[in-house]
Amino acid sequence: MTRSRAQDPNVCGVTAAIAVIDGKWKTVLLWLLESGPHRPGELLRRLPGLSEKVLTQALRQMEADGLVHREVHDVLPLKTVYSLTEFGRELSEALAPLSDWGHRRLEKLSEAQSAS
């Protein structure tokens, strides 16, 4: 899905929302940032397999979409902290029922595997 679909007023609202969270890491980053502000290094440690480059790209896109706030503290070395914006919290709350559905689906799949 292209990023431009996140801004296209002629697409369905669900498509516009999914375009904002599309990708492997954005939903996990939203979930981690729900608990409070995090530094990039903390996020990298919590997400093995995520490279610094991909983290930076995802956070920049999320910042451009108004989901996260980037705060740079003027100390040496520079300290950068990311947190959810109110808009990001709204998205996270909107995704909660979808998350619940996903967990129920995984339980059903697990039950089906156990039965066979």
XYZ file of N, CA and C in Angstrom:
348
model
N 0.851 -1.170 0.000
C 0.000 0.000 0.000
C 0.895 1.231 0.000
N 0.542 2.211 -0.767
C 1.393 3.394 -0.860
C 1.053 4.396 0.222
N 2.050 5.168 0.615
C 1.847 6.192 1.650
C 0.854 7.243 1.194
N 0.766 7.477 -0.118
C -0.149 8.504 -0.615
C -1.603 8.160 -0.303
N -1.895 6.881 -0.139
C -3.276 6.478 0.177
C -3.683 6.944 1.564
N -2.700 7.201 2.430
C -3.002 7.692 3.770
C -3.529 9.115 3.724
N -3.309 9.815 2.603
C -3.723 11.210 2.492
C -4.781 11.425 1.423
N -5.176 10.373 0.733
C -6.147 10.476 -0.353
C -7.556 10.563 0.227
N -8.264 11.692 0.033
C -9.604 11.833 0.602
C -10.644 10.951 -0.086
N -10.278 10.307 -1.201
C -11.231 9.493 -1.945
C -11.108 8.002 -1.658
N -10.449 7.636 -0.573
C -10.373 6.228 -0.204
C -11.208 5.997 1.046
N -11.523 4.750 1.272
C -12.283 4.378 2.467
C -11.450 4.695 3.707
N -12.096 5.041 4.795
C -11.403 5.411 6.029
C -10.509 4.310 6.564
N -10.935 3.056 6.425
C -10.119 1.940 6.896
C -8.829 1.866 6.084
N -8.929 2.069 4.791
C -7.737 2.058 3.929
C -6.782 3.170 4.337
N -7.313 4.357 4.621
C -6.469 5.478 5.039
C -5.787 5.180 6.371
N -6.506 4.528 7.279
C -5.930 4.183 8.576
C -4.855 3.117 8.428
N -5.118 2.101 7.628
C -4.145 1.028 7.442
C -2.892 1.553 6.751
N -3.042 2.506 5.858
C -1.875 3.086 5.187
C -0.935 3.740 6.201
N -1.476 4.269 7.283
C -0.663 4.929 8.310
C 0.088 3.910 9.157
N -0.491 2.727 9.370
C 0.155 1.718 10.227
C 0.749 0.577 9.429
N 0.761 0.720 8.105
C 1.274 -0.332 7.240
C 2.758 -0.553 7.513
N 3.153 -1.777 7.476
C 4.553 -2.128 7.697
C 4.679 -3.064 8.879
N 5.832 -3.631 9.003
C 6.072 -4.657 10.019
C 6.155 -4.095 11.441
N 6.626 -2.879 11.606
C 6.998 -2.395 12.933
C 6.087 -1.332 13.531
N 5.285 -0.658 12.746
C 4.552 0.499 13.273
C 3.547 0.135 14.365
N 2.829 -0.960 14.207
C 1.858 -1.315 15.249
C 2.573 -1.699 16.541
N 3.709 -2.365 16.424
C 4.476 -2.731 17.618
C 5.036 -1.473 18.279
N 5.493 -0.528 17.481
C 5.990 0.730 18.045
C 4.874 1.487 18.756
N 3.682 1.513 18.165
C 2.536 2.138 18.837
C 2.294 1.475 20.188
N 2.315 0.156 20.183
C 2.058 -0.614 21.404
C 3.100 -0.292 22.479
N 4.375 -0.240 22.096
C 5.425 0.073 23.064
C 5.305 1.502 23.585
N 4.994 2.435 22.699
C 4.911 3.837 23.113
C 3.662 4.131 23.941
N 2.693 3.220 23.941
C 1.520 3.385 24.817
C 1.940 3.452 26.279
N 3.002 2.736 26.625
C 3.432 2.677 28.027
C 4.197 3.914 28.458
N 4.527 4.797 27.517
C 5.234 6.021 27.863
C 6.353 6.307 26.885
N 7.031 7.439 27.083
C 8.116 7.847 26.185
C 9.265 6.843 26.197
N 9.893 6.688 25.039
C 11.039 5.792 24.898
C 12.122 6.460 24.052
N 13.354 6.146 24.380
C 14.479 6.553 23.551
C 14.653 5.524 22.447
N 15.237 5.926 21.309
C 15.412 4.975 20.203
C 16.183 3.710 20.602
N 17.202 3.845 21.412
C 17.969 2.683 21.851
C 17.123 1.688 22.631
N 16.205 2.214 23.450
C 15.302 1.339 24.210
C 14.400 0.559 23.261
N 13.894 1.249 22.250
C 13.024 0.594 21.276
C 13.778 -0.499 20.525
N 15.012 -0.214 20.141
C 15.823 -1.218 19.444
C 16.064 -2.445 20.316
N 16.335 -2.235 21.596
C 16.568 -3.369 22.501
C 15.306 -4.209 22.689
N 14.152 -3.560 22.689
C 12.879 -4.272 22.884
C 12.422 -5.014 21.636
N 12.981 -4.654 20.474
C 12.542 -5.237 19.207
C 13.711 -5.848 18.440
N 14.146 -7.037 18.844
C 15.231 -7.688 18.106
C 14.827 -7.880 16.644
N 15.757 -7.643 15.764
C 15.470 -7.776 14.335
C 15.153 -6.450 13.668
N 14.891 -5.428 14.459
C 14.626 -4.096 13.914
C 15.950 -3.352 13.811
N 16.259 -2.874 12.615
C 17.508 -2.130 12.428
C 17.298 -0.662 12.786
N 18.395 0.011 13.066
C 18.338 1.439 13.396
C 17.766 2.241 12.232
N 18.154 1.873 11.015
C 17.669 2.573 9.824
C 16.147 2.446 9.684
N 15.629 1.231 9.837
C 14.185 1.003 9.696
C 13.424 1.682 10.833
N 13.989 1.642 12.048
C 13.354 2.334 13.174
C 13.250 3.822 12.883
N 14.340 4.412 12.416
C 14.340 5.846 12.102
C 13.305 6.172 11.042
N 13.227 5.355 9.988
C 12.241 5.591 8.930
C 10.817 5.497 9.461
N 10.553 4.467 10.250
C 9.198 4.274 10.790
C 8.817 5.431 11.706
N 9.721 5.819 12.594
C 9.416 6.920 13.522
C 9.235 8.243 12.777
N 10.014 8.477 11.737
C 9.852 9.708 10.947
C 8.488 9.727 10.254
N 8.091 8.577 9.687
C 6.775 8.501 9.045
C 5.664 8.690 10.069
N 5.820 8.069 11.228
C 4.803 8.205 12.276
C 4.737 9.644 12.788
N 5.876 10.305 12.842
C 5.902 11.711 13.247
C 5.209 12.570 12.183
N 5.496 12.304 10.913
C 4.865 13.051 9.820
C 3.353 12.839 9.799
N 2.905 11.660 10.225
C 1.474 11.354 10.265
C 0.806 11.843 11.551
N 1.591 12.463 12.427
C 1.027 13.028 13.655
C 0.794 12.027 14.768
N 1.424 10.853 14.684
C 1.209 9.819 15.692
C 2.188 9.894 16.849
N 3.409 10.329 16.566
C 4.426 10.414 17.614
C 5.017 11.813 17.664
N 5.507 12.141 18.849
C 6.197 13.411 19.070
C 7.661 13.084 19.345
N 8.532 13.810 18.682
C 9.979 13.642 18.865
C 10.494 14.834 19.654
N 11.130 14.543 20.776
C 11.677 15.608 21.611
C 13.179 15.400 21.737
N 13.928 16.428 21.389
C 15.387 16.370 21.487
C 15.812 17.256 22.644
N 16.489 16.651 23.619
C 16.993 17.390 24.772
C 18.397 17.894 24.456
N 18.635 19.144 24.756
C 19.912 19.786 24.417
C 20.971 19.482 25.480
N 21.392 18.225 25.500
C 22.475 17.790 26.383
C 23.474 17.027 25.519
N 24.665 16.842 26.026
C 25.657 16.065 25.274
C 25.855 14.727 25.956
N 25.751 13.618 25.270
C 25.271 13.520 23.891
C 23.776 13.846 23.819
N 23.325 14.206 22.607
C 21.918 14.546 22.426
C 21.035 13.397 22.879
N 19.948 13.750 23.525
C 18.999 12.747 24.013
C 17.690 12.962 23.274
N 17.251 11.943 22.531
C 16.006 12.004 21.782
C 15.009 11.059 22.416
N 13.785 11.551 22.589
C 12.728 10.749 23.201
C 11.497 10.825 22.312
N 10.858 9.675 22.107
C 9.625 9.609 21.319
C 8.467 9.253 22.237
N 7.326 9.901 21.991
C 6.116 9.599 22.747
C 4.922 9.698 21.806
N 3.815 9.094 22.217
C 2.600 9.181 21.412
C 1.977 10.559 21.559
N 1.450 11.061 20.474
C 0.642 12.276 20.524
C -0.778 11.861 20.907
N -1.626 12.819 21.122
C -3.032 12.505 21.403
C -3.645 11.754 20.225
N -3.280 12.163 19.017
C -3.763 11.502 17.802
C -3.279 10.050 17.749
N -2.037 9.826 18.171
C -1.489 8.472 18.234
C -2.205 7.620 19.267
N -2.550 8.232 20.407
C -3.309 7.510 21.435
C -4.694 7.130 20.921
N -5.309 8.047 20.168
C -6.620 7.751 19.583
C -6.530 6.545 18.652
N -5.497 6.507 17.829
C -5.319 5.384 16.918
C -5.103 4.099 17.706
N -4.297 4.165 18.726
C -4.023 2.996 19.545
C -5.316 2.468 20.181
N -6.148 3.369 20.676
C -7.437 2.965 21.252
C -8.354 2.369 20.191
N -8.319 2.933 18.994
C -9.154 2.414 17.908
C -8.705 1.017 17.490
N -7.414 0.728 17.628
C -6.893 -0.581 17.247
C -7.130 -1.656 18.311
N -7.481 -1.255 19.524
C -7.670 -2.226 20.616
C -8.695 -3.310 20.265
N -9.881 -2.977 19.726
C -10.811 -4.055 19.360
C -10.266 -4.976 18.272
N -9.501 -4.427 17.347
C -8.885 -5.248 16.309
C -7.861 -6.200 16.934
N -7.115 -5.716 17.903
C -6.161 -6.547 18.622
C -6.884 -7.679 19.350
N -7.992 -7.353 20.007
C -8.777 -8.376 20.698
C -9.252 -9.445 19.715
N -9.736 -9.009 18.564
C -10.180 -9.943 17.535
C -9.021 -10.836 17.090
N -7.853 -10.236 16.903
C -6.682 -11.006 16.494
C -6.303 -12.070 17.517
N -6.375 -11.731 18.801
C -6.076 -12.711 19.850
C -7.099 -13.846 19.841
N -8.375 -13.516 19.648
C -9.408 -14.558 19.560
C -9.144 -15.467 18.362
N -8.746 -14.881 17.246
C -8.432 -15.676 16.051
C -7.274 -16.626 16.322
N -6.234 -16.122 16.975
C -5.083 -16.973 17.288
C -5.473 -18.118 18.217
N -6.361 -17.840 19.167
C -6.847 -18.903 20.068
C -7.603 -19.973 19.280
N -8.456 -19.529 18.333
C -9.200 -20.484 17.512
C -8.254 -21.336 16.675
N -7.233 -20.721 16.108
C -6.262 -21.468 15.318
C -5.518 -22.482 16.191
N -5.166 -22.075 17.388
C -4.468 -22.964 18.305
C -5.355 -24.139 18.710
N -6.620 -23.866 18.976
C -7.570 -24.919 19.317
C -7.751 -25.883 18.163
N -7.824 -25.366 16.948
C -7.996 -26.209 15.767
C -6.771 -27.108 15.567
N -5.570 -26.567 15.822
C -4.353 -27.375 15.689
C -4.299 -28.454 16.757
N -4.743 -28.125 17.956
C -4.740 -29.102 19.048
C -5.713 -30.239 18.786
N -6.837 -29.920 18.131
C -7.868 -30.914 17.858
C -7.454 -31.862 16.745
N -6.538 -31.447 15.880
C -6.166 -32.310 14.750
C -4.964 -33.159 15.014
